[in-house]
Amino acid sequence: MDADAAPLDTAQASKLHEARDAIREQLGKIIVGQDQVIDELLICLFSRGHCLLEGVPGLAKTLMISTLSRALDLRFSRVQFTPDLMPADVTGTEIIEEDRATGHREMRFMEGPLFANVILADEINRTPPKTQAALLEAMQERQVTVGRIRHTLPDPFFVLATQNPIEQEGTYPLPEAQQDRFMFKIFVRYPSFDEEFEVARRTTGTDVADVQPILSGEDILALQDLVRQVPVSDHVVRFALSLVRQTRVGSEGVPDFVDELVGWGAGPRAVQYLILGGKARALLEGRFHVQVEDIAALAPPVLRHRMVVNFAAESEGISSDDVVQRILAATPKTEDELTRDARFQKIFAS
């Protein structure tokens, strides 16, 4: 652990665990089930990351995100991505404004929908690459440049993009460089029978639930800073590195099945997000340190969009999630087993 790091304020850290329960209670008034999705969204938010959600239509992805913004008392903005959407439609544009009293004209910047706290980029794969790329600077630098002037985006700033896994004709798949900007790729799946029964009962009546705000923007910023103060042991860092480095084809210590099934592996940003996400998950679970289990639980959403499987895997119906699970099964969790394993000694020495 970092000896120079500031000690963690456990009283403040406990507030994050309590806030998680309160937020889930508020979301539960509108959203039925999807507990894992909600937890991963909160982990991403408190880690200052962005999320890519994938699911078929009708699974309440948009409703979940807008309800979360209400529970967090944040300004929400939705952008429906279409083939004719231009970058200026997202970032904003400069217009000529005239003072009617003096007749003086000057350029004024009109903010686009990106100038909010929670941005829903709905069906992001239905817009051309240059409009998708307009999000890159915003997501990474938290600013947009129009003309020669940079405009700072509000803080906190959280982008949630959705895409539909079906109806891929006429779409523009996200480039790997942009996918890497998303901390998590979250799969939103069909509800269980009981959950869908409750959805049908709630949404066909007259009752309207009232969502109460739990955290303000200032509270979220303070908790985001707190997440980075959570201590992490060298063993947990090695475990995270071991998972990521095993995805890189042709490297020392990589399992044979990775060389056979993977075309391209994850980069260093995956390690950063695994550790940051592990810190946030620990606090949300009411713990003040990161465990190997936190890293293992977040490996699928962090790695599934950073690892490209090859044709051999696709022909056998093997997904990146399947490869991640095999990597997790092949990686010892205890420190002694990990450091003494000859294969991992090669990884640590590479």
mmCIF file with all atom_site columns, N, CA, C and O in Angstrom, residues 116-156:
data_model
loop_
_atom_site.group_PDB
_atom_site.id
_atom_site.type_symbol
_atom_site.label_atom_id
_atom_site.label_alt_id
_atom_site.label_comp_id
_atom_site.label_asym_id
_atom_site.label_entity_id
_atom_site.label_seq_id
_atom_site.pdbx_PDB_ins_code
_atom_site.Cartn_x
_atom_site.Cartn_y
_atom_site.Cartn_z
_atom_site.occupancy
_atom_site.B_iso_or_equiv
_atom_site.pdbx_formal_charge
_atom_site.auth_seq_id
_atom_site.auth_comp_id
_atom_site.auth_asym_id
_atom_site.auth_atom_id
_atom_site.pdbx_PDB_model_num
ATOM 1   N N  . ALA A 1 116 ? -24.570 18.960 -19.489 1.00 0.00 ? 116 ALA A N  1
ATOM 2   C CA . ALA A 1 116 ? -25.409 18.470 -18.409 1.00 0.00 ? 116 ALA A CA 1
ATOM 3   C C  . ALA A 1 116 ? -24.544 17.525 -17.575 1.00 0.00 ? 116 ALA A C  1
ATOM 4   O O  . ALA A 1 116 ? -23.373 17.290 -17.895 1.00 0.00 ? 116 ALA A O  1
ATOM 5   N N  . ASN A 1 117 ? -25.101 16.979 -16.496 1.00 0.00 ? 117 ASN A N  1
ATOM 6   C CA . ASN A 1 117 ? -24.330 16.083 -15.627 1.00 0.00 ? 117 ASN A CA 1
ATOM 7   C C  . ASN A 1 117 ? -24.415 14.628 -16.074 1.00 0.00 ? 117 ASN A C  1
ATOM 8   O O  . ASN A 1 117 ? -23.419 13.909 -16.058 1.00 0.00 ? 117 ASN A O  1
ATOM 9   N N  . VAL A 1 118 ? -25.611 14.189 -16.452 1.00 0.00 ? 118 VAL A N  1
ATOM 10  C CA . VAL A 1 118 ? -25.822 12.820 -16.914 1.00 0.00 ? 118 VAL A CA 1
ATOM 11  C C  . VAL A 1 118 ? -26.291 12.881 -18.361 1.00 0.00 ? 118 VAL A C  1
ATOM 12  O O  . VAL A 1 118 ? -27.339 13.455 -18.657 1.00 0.00 ? 118 VAL A O  1
ATOM 13  N N  . ILE A 1 119 ? -25.497 12.307 -19.259 1.00 0.00 ? 119 ILE A N  1
ATOM 14  C CA . ILE A 1 119 ? -25.803 12.331 -20.689 1.00 0.00 ? 119 ILE A CA 1
ATOM 15  C C  . ILE A 1 119 ? -26.192 10.933 -21.136 1.00 0.00 ? 119 ILE A C  1
ATOM 16  O O  . ILE A 1 119 ? -25.430 9.975  -20.964 1.00 0.00 ? 119 ILE A O  1
ATOM 17  N N  . LEU A 1 120 ? -27.383 10.807 -21.706 1.00 0.00 ? 120 LEU A N  1
ATOM 18  C CA . LEU A 1 120 ? -27.797 9.545  -22.308 1.00 0.00 ? 120 LEU A CA 1
ATOM 19  C C  . LEU A 1 120 ? -27.603 9.653  -23.816 1.00 0.00 ? 120 LEU A C  1
ATOM 20  O O  . LEU A 1 120 ? -28.299 10.403 -24.497 1.00 0.00 ? 120 LEU A O  1
ATOM 21  N N  . ALA A 1 121 ? -26.608 8.930  -24.332 1.00 0.00 ? 121 ALA A N  1
ATOM 22  C CA . ALA A 1 121 ? -26.371 8.861  -25.778 1.00 0.00 ? 121 ALA A CA 1
ATOM 23  C C  . ALA A 1 121 ? -27.113 7.639  -26.290 1.00 0.00 ? 121 ALA A C  1
ATOM 24  O O  . ALA A 1 121 ? -26.588 6.524  -26.308 1.00 0.00 ? 121 ALA A O  1
ATOM 25  N N  . ASP A 1 122 ? -28.364 7.842  -26.680 1.00 0.00 ? 122 ASP A N  1
ATOM 26  C CA . ASP A 1 122 ? -29.249 6.731  -27.010 1.00 0.00 ? 122 ASP A CA 1
ATOM 27  C C  . ASP A 1 122 ? -28.960 6.198  -28.412 1.00 0.00 ? 122 ASP A C  1
ATOM 28  O O  . ASP A 1 122 ? -28.933 6.953  -29.377 1.00 0.00 ? 122 ASP A O  1
ATOM 29  N N  . GLU A 1 123 ? -28.729 4.876  -28.488 1.00 0.00 ? 123 GLU A N  1
ATOM 30  C CA . GLU A 1 123 ? -28.415 4.189  -29.744 1.00 0.00 ? 123 GLU A CA 1
ATOM 31  C C  . GLU A 1 123 ? -27.241 4.867  -30.451 1.00 0.00 ? 123 GLU A C  1
ATOM 32  O O  . GLU A 1 123 ? -27.337 5.305  -31.598 1.00 0.00 ? 123 GLU A O  1
ATOM 33  N N  . ILE A 1 124 ? -26.117 4.887  -29.757 1.00 0.00 ? 124 ILE A N  1
ATOM 34  C CA . ILE A 1 124 ? -24.931 5.595  -30.232 1.00 0.00 ? 124 ILE A CA 1
ATOM 35  C C  . ILE A 1 124 ? -24.396 5.009  -31.537 1.00 0.00 ? 124 ILE A C  1
ATOM 36  O O  . ILE A 1 124 ? -23.730 5.710  -32.309 1.00 0.00 ? 124 ILE A O  1
ATOM 37  N N  . ASN A 1 125 ? -24.679 3.740  -31.799 1.00 0.00 ? 125 ASN A N  1
ATOM 38  C CA . ASN A 1 125 ? -24.156 3.114  -33.019 1.00 0.00 ? 125 ASN A CA 1
ATOM 39  C C  . ASN A 1 125 ? -25.003 3.422  -34.260 1.00 0.00 ? 125 ASN A C  1
ATOM 40  O O  . ASN A 1 125 ? -24.764 2.865  -35.328 1.00 0.00 ? 125 ASN A O  1
ATOM 41  N N  . ARG A 1 126 ? -25.963 4.312  -34.146 1.00 0.00 ? 126 ARG A N  1
ATOM 42  C CA . ARG A 1 126 ? -26.772 4.685  -35.307 1.00 0.00 ? 126 ARG A CA 1
ATOM 43  C C  . ARG A 1 126 ? -26.362 6.031  -35.898 1.00 0.00 ? 126 ARG A C  1
ATOM 44  O O  . ARG A 1 126 ? -27.030 6.555  -36.791 1.00 0.00 ? 126 ARG A O  1
ATOM 45  N N  . THR A 1 127 ? -25.267 6.603  -35.418 1.00 0.00 ? 127 THR A N  1
ATOM 46  C CA . THR A 1 127 ? -24.811 7.888  -35.939 1.00 0.00 ? 127 THR A CA 1
ATOM 47  C C  . THR A 1 127 ? -23.423 7.721  -36.559 1.00 0.00 ? 127 THR A C  1
ATOM 48  O O  . THR A 1 127 ? -22.660 6.838  -36.149 1.00 0.00 ? 127 THR A O  1
ATOM 49  N N  . PRO A 1 128 ? -23.060 8.550  -37.542 1.00 0.00 ? 128 PRO A N  1
ATOM 50  C CA . PRO A 1 128 ? -21.763 8.382  -38.217 1.00 0.00 ? 128 PRO A CA 1
ATOM 51  C C  . PRO A 1 128 ? -20.574 8.592  -37.283 1.00 0.00 ? 128 PRO A C  1
ATOM 52  O O  . PRO A 1 128 ? -20.690 9.231  -36.228 1.00 0.00 ? 128 PRO A O  1
ATOM 53  N N  . PRO A 1 129 ? -19.396 8.090  -37.686 1.00 0.00 ? 129 PRO A N  1
ATOM 54  C CA . PRO A 1 129 ? -18.204 8.155  -36.836 1.00 0.00 ? 129 PRO A CA 1
ATOM 55  C C  . PRO A 1 129 ? -17.810 9.562  -36.396 1.00 0.00 ? 129 PRO A C  1
ATOM 56  O O  . PRO A 1 129 ? -17.336 9.742  -35.275 1.00 0.00 ? 129 PRO A O  1
ATOM 57  N N  . LYS A 1 130 ? -17.991 10.579 -37.246 1.00 0.00 ? 130 LYS A N  1
ATOM 58  C CA . LYS A 1 130 ? -17.537 11.917 -36.837 1.00 0.00 ? 130 LYS A CA 1
ATOM 59  C C  . LYS A 1 130 ? -18.386 12.470 -35.694 1.00 0.00 ? 130 LYS A C  1
ATOM 60  O O  . LYS A 1 130 ? -17.884 13.242 -34.882 1.00 0.00 ? 130 LYS A O  1
ATOM 61  N N  . THR A 1 131 ? -19.651 12.058 -35.627 1.00 0.00 ? 131 THR A N  1
ATOM 62  C CA . THR A 1 131 ? -20.481 12.488 -34.501 1.00 0.00 ? 131 THR A CA 1
ATOM 63  C C  . THR A 1 131 ? -20.166 11.661 -33.266 1.00 0.00 ? 131 THR A C  1
ATOM 64  O O  . THR A 1 131 ? -20.145 12.182 -32.145 1.00 0.00 ? 131 THR A O  1
ATOM 65  N N  . GLN A 1 132 ? -19.901 10.367 -33.455 1.00 0.00 ? 132 GLN A N  1
ATOM 66  C CA . GLN A 1 132 ? -19.440 9.547  -32.329 1.00 0.00 ? 132 GLN A CA 1
ATOM 67  C C  . GLN A 1 132 ? -18.150 10.125 -31.752 1.00 0.00 ? 132 GLN A C  1
ATOM 68  O O  . GLN A 1 132 ? -17.970 10.203 -30.530 1.00 0.00 ? 132 GLN A O  1
ATOM 69  N N  . ALA A 1 133 ? -17.246 10.561 -32.649 1.00 0.00 ? 133 ALA A N  1
ATOM 70  C CA . ALA A 1 133 ? -15.958 11.090 -32.203 1.00 0.00 ? 133 ALA A CA 1
ATOM 71  C C  . ALA A 1 133 ? -16.105 12.401 -31.446 1.00 0.00 ? 133 ALA A C  1
ATOM 72  O O  . ALA A 1 133 ? -15.204 12.776 -30.677 1.00 0.00 ? 133 ALA A O  1
ATOM 73  N N  . ALA A 1 134 ? -17.219 13.107 -31.641 1.00 0.00 ? 134 ALA A N  1
ATOM 74  C CA . ALA A 1 134 ? -17.434 14.352 -30.902 1.00 0.00 ? 134 ALA A CA 1
ATOM 75  C C  . ALA A 1 134 ? -17.516 14.104 -29.400 1.00 0.00 ? 134 ALA A C  1
ATOM 76  O O  . ALA A 1 134 ? -17.275 15.009 -28.594 1.00 0.00 ? 134 ALA A O  1
ATOM 77  N N  . LEU A 1 135 ? -17.843 12.859 -29.036 1.00 0.00 ? 135 LEU A N  1
ATOM 78  C CA . LEU A 1 135 ? -17.904 12.514 -27.620 1.00 0.00 ? 135 LEU A CA 1
ATOM 79  C C  . LEU A 1 135 ? -16.524 12.247 -27.024 1.00 0.00 ? 135 LEU A C  1
ATOM 80  O O  . LEU A 1 135 ? -16.359 12.292 -25.803 1.00 0.00 ? 135 LEU A O  1
ATOM 81  N N  . LEU A 1 136 ? -15.522 11.946 -27.875 1.00 0.00 ? 136 LEU A N  1
ATOM 82  C CA . LEU A 1 136 ? -14.218 11.526 -27.354 1.00 0.00 ? 136 LEU A CA 1
ATOM 83  C C  . LEU A 1 136 ? -13.588 12.573 -26.449 1.00 0.00 ? 136 LEU A C  1
ATOM 84  O O  . LEU A 1 136 ? -13.169 12.288 -25.332 1.00 0.00 ? 136 LEU A O  1
ATOM 85  N N  . GLU A 1 137 ? -13.506 13.813 -26.937 1.00 0.00 ? 137 GLU A N  1
ATOM 86  C CA . GLU A 1 137 ? -12.895 14.874 -26.137 1.00 0.00 ? 137 GLU A CA 1
ATOM 87  C C  . GLU A 1 137 ? -13.715 15.126 -24.877 1.00 0.00 ? 137 GLU A C  1
ATOM 88  O O  . GLU A 1 137 ? -13.160 15.316 -23.801 1.00 0.00 ? 137 GLU A O  1
ATOM 89  N N  . ALA A 1 138 ? -15.039 15.110 -25.034 1.00 0.00 ? 138 ALA A N  1
ATOM 90  C CA . ALA A 1 138 ? -15.902 15.359 -23.882 1.00 0.00 ? 138 ALA A CA 1
ATOM 91  C C  . ALA A 1 138 ? -15.699 14.302 -22.800 1.00 0.00 ? 138 ALA A C  1
ATOM 92  O O  . ALA A 1 138 ? -15.597 14.615 -21.608 1.00 0.00 ? 138 ALA A O  1
ATOM 93  N N  . MET A 1 139 ? -15.638 13.022 -23.200 1.00 0.00 ? 139 MET A N  1
ATOM 94  C CA . MET A 1 139 ? -15.501 11.946 -22.229 1.00 0.00 ? 139 MET A CA 1
ATOM 95  C C  . MET A 1 139 ? -14.134 11.917 -21.576 1.00 0.00 ? 139 MET A C  1
ATOM 96  O O  . MET A 1 139 ? -14.009 11.653 -20.380 1.00 0.00 ? 139 MET A O  1
ATOM 97  N N  . GLN A 1 140 ? -13.094 12.199 -22.349 1.00 0.00 ? 140 GLN A N  1
ATOM 98  C CA . GLN A 1 140 ? -11.740 12.098 -21.828 1.00 0.00 ? 140 GLN A CA 1
ATOM 99  C C  . GLN A 1 140 ? -11.280 13.375 -21.136 1.00 0.00 ? 140 GLN A C  1
ATOM 100 O O  . GLN A 1 140 ? -10.730 13.335 -20.039 1.00 0.00 ? 140 GLN A O  1
ATOM 101 N N  . GLU A 1 141 ? -11.508 14.517 -21.781 1.00 0.00 ? 141 GLU A N  1
ATOM 102 C CA . GLU A 1 141 ? -11.004 15.787 -21.268 1.00 0.00 ? 141 GLU A CA 1
ATOM 103 C C  . GLU A 1 141 ? -12.054 16.588 -20.504 1.00 0.00 ? 141 GLU A C  1
ATOM 104 O O  . GLU A 1 141 ? -11.725 17.591 -19.882 1.00 0.00 ? 141 GLU A O  1
ATOM 105 N N  . ARG A 1 142 ? -13.315 16.157 -20.601 1.00 0.00 ? 142 ARG A N  1
ATOM 106 C CA . ARG A 1 142 ? -14.433 16.859 -19.952 1.00 0.00 ? 142 ARG A CA 1
ATOM 107 C C  . ARG A 1 142 ? -14.513 18.312 -20.407 1.00 0.00 ? 142 ARG A C  1
ATOM 108 O O  . ARG A 1 142 ? -14.702 19.235 -19.611 1.00 0.00 ? 142 ARG A O  1
ATOM 109 N N  . GLN A 1 143 ? -14.340 18.471 -21.713 1.00 0.00 ? 143 GLN A N  1
ATOM 110 C CA . GLN A 1 143 ? -14.463 19.778 -22.353 1.00 0.00 ? 143 GLN A CA 1
ATOM 111 C C  . GLN A 1 143 ? -14.790 19.556 -23.821 1.00 0.00 ? 143 GLN A C  1
ATOM 112 O O  . GLN A 1 143 ? -14.629 18.455 -24.345 1.00 0.00 ? 143 GLN A O  1
ATOM 113 N N  . VAL A 1 144 ? -15.288 20.606 -24.477 1.00 0.00 ? 144 VAL A N  1
ATOM 114 C CA . VAL A 1 144 ? -15.485 20.560 -25.921 1.00 0.00 ? 144 VAL A CA 1
ATOM 115 C C  . VAL A 1 144 ? -14.820 21.790 -26.524 1.00 0.00 ? 144 VAL A C  1
ATOM 116 O O  . VAL A 1 144 ? -14.725 22.844 -25.874 1.00 0.00 ? 144 VAL A O  1
ATOM 117 N N  . THR A 1 145 ? -14.317 21.640 -27.735 1.00 0.00 ? 145 THR A N  1
ATOM 118 C CA . THR A 1 145 ? -13.676 22.745 -28.443 1.00 0.00 ? 145 THR A CA 1
ATOM 119 C C  . THR A 1 145 ? -14.518 23.102 -29.648 1.00 0.00 ? 145 THR A C  1
ATOM 120 O O  . THR A 1 145 ? -14.777 22.255 -30.512 1.00 0.00 ? 145 THR A O  1
ATOM 121 N N  . VAL A 1 146 ? -14.973 24.345 -29.699 1.00 0.00 ? 146 VAL A N  1
ATOM 122 C CA . VAL A 1 146 ? -15.755 24.854 -30.818 1.00 0.00 ? 146 VAL A CA 1
ATOM 123 C C  . VAL A 1 146 ? -15.013 26.058 -31.367 1.00 0.00 ? 146 VAL A C  1
ATOM 124 O O  . VAL A 1 146 ? -14.779 27.044 -30.656 1.00 0.00 ? 146 VAL A O  1
ATOM 125 N N  . GLY A 1 147 ? -14.624 25.966 -32.639 1.00 0.00 ? 147 GLY A N  1
ATOM 126 C CA . GLY A 1 147 ? -13.759 27.005 -33.184 1.00 0.00 ? 147 GLY A CA 1
ATOM 127 C C  . GLY A 1 147 ? -12.402 26.916 -32.512 1.00 0.00 ? 147 GLY A C  1
ATOM 128 O O  . GLY A 1 147 ? -11.754 25.878 -32.506 1.00 0.00 ? 147 GLY A O  1
ATOM 129 N N  . ARG A 1 148 ? -11.972 28.011 -31.899 1.00 0.00 ? 148 ARG A N  1
ATOM 130 C CA . ARG A 1 148 ? -10.690 28.024 -31.188 1.00 0.00 ? 148 ARG A CA 1
ATOM 131 C C  . ARG A 1 148 ? -10.876 28.087 -29.676 1.00 0.00 ? 148 ARG A C  1
ATOM 132 O O  . ARG A 1 148 ? -9.912  28.284 -28.940 1.00 0.00 ? 148 ARG A O  1
ATOM 133 N N  . ILE A 1 149 ? -12.094 27.956 -29.217 1.00 0.00 ? 149 ILE A N  1
ATOM 134 C CA . ILE A 1 149 ? -12.379 28.157 -27.795 1.00 0.00 ? 149 ILE A CA 1
ATOM 135 C C  . ILE A 1 149 ? -12.775 26.830 -27.156 1.00 0.00 ? 149 ILE A C  1
ATOM 136 O O  . ILE A 1 149 ? -13.590 26.073 -27.693 1.00 0.00 ? 149 ILE A O  1
ATOM 137 N N  . ARG A 1 150 ? -12.189 26.568 -25.997 1.00 0.00 ? 150 ARG A N  1
ATOM 138 C CA . ARG A 1 150 ? -12.528 25.372 -25.230 1.00 0.00 ? 150 ARG A CA 1
ATOM 139 C C  . ARG A 1 150 ? -13.585 25.735 -24.191 1.00 0.00 ? 150 ARG A C  1
ATOM 140 O O  . ARG A 1 150 ? -13.476 26.739 -23.505 1.00 0.00 ? 150 ARG A O  1
ATOM 141 N N  . HIS A 1 151 ? -14.572 24.881 -24.078 1.00 0.00 ? 151 HIS A N  1
ATOM 142 C CA . HIS A 1 151 ? -15.662 25.089 -23.131 1.00 0.00 ? 151 HIS A CA 1
ATOM 143 C C  . HIS A 1 151 ? -15.674 23.927 -22.140 1.00 0.00 ? 151 HIS A C  1
ATOM 144 O O  . HIS A 1 151 ? -15.792 22.762 -22.544 1.00 0.00 ? 151 HIS A O  1
ATOM 145 N N  . THR A 1 152 ? -15.542 24.231 -20.859 1.00 0.00 ? 152 THR A N  1
ATOM 146 C CA . THR A 1 152 ? -15.500 23.205 -19.822 1.00 0.00 ? 152 THR A CA 1
ATOM 147 C C  . THR A 1 152 ? -16.900 22.678 -19.541 1.00 0.00 ? 152 THR A C  1
ATOM 148 O O  . THR A 1 152 ? -17.851 23.449 -19.400 1.00 0.00 ? 152 THR A O  1
ATOM 149 N N  . LEU A 1 153 ? -16.999 21.375 -19.450 1.00 0.00 ? 153 LEU A N  1
ATOM 150 C CA . LEU A 1 153 ? -18.284 20.738 -19.162 1.00 0.00 ? 153 LEU A CA 1
ATOM 151 C C  . LEU A 1 153 ? -18.538 20.723 -17.657 1.00 0.00 ? 153 LEU A C  1
ATOM 152 O O  . LEU A 1 153 ? -17.601 20.786 -16.859 1.00 0.00 ? 153 LEU A O  1
ATOM 153 N N  . PRO A 1 154 ? -19.800 20.636 -17.235 1.00 0.00 ? 154 PRO A N  1
ATOM 154 C CA . PRO A 1 154 ? -20.101 20.632 -15.802 1.00 0.00 ? 154 PRO A CA 1
ATOM 155 C C  . PRO A 1 154 ? -19.564 19.385 -15.119 1.00 0.00 ? 154 PRO A C  1
ATOM 156 O O  . PRO A 1 154 ? -19.348 18.349 -15.769 1.00 0.00 ? 154 PRO A O  1
ATOM 157 N N  . ASP A 1 155 ? -19.357 19.468 -13.844 1.00 0.00 ? 155 ASP A N  1
ATOM 158 C CA . ASP A 1 155 ? -18.854 18.368 -13.043 1.00 0.00 ? 155 ASP A CA 1
ATOM 159 C C  . ASP A 1 155 ? -19.840 18.130 -11.901 1.00 0.00 ? 155 ASP A C  1
ATOM 160 O O  . ASP A 1 155 ? -20.246 19.105 -11.253 1.00 0.00 ? 155 ASP A O  1
ATOM 161 N N  . PRO A 1 156 ? -20.248 16.892 -11.649 1.00 0.00 ? 156 PRO A N  1
ATOM 162 C CA . PRO A 1 156 ? -19.852 15.637 -12.302 1.00 0.00 ? 156 PRO A CA 1
ATOM 163 C C  . PRO A 1 156 ? -20.399 15.515 -13.719 1.00 0.00 ? 156 PRO A C  1
ATOM 164 O O  . PRO A 1 156 ? -21.405 16.131 -14.062 1.00 0.00 ? 156 PRO A O  1
#
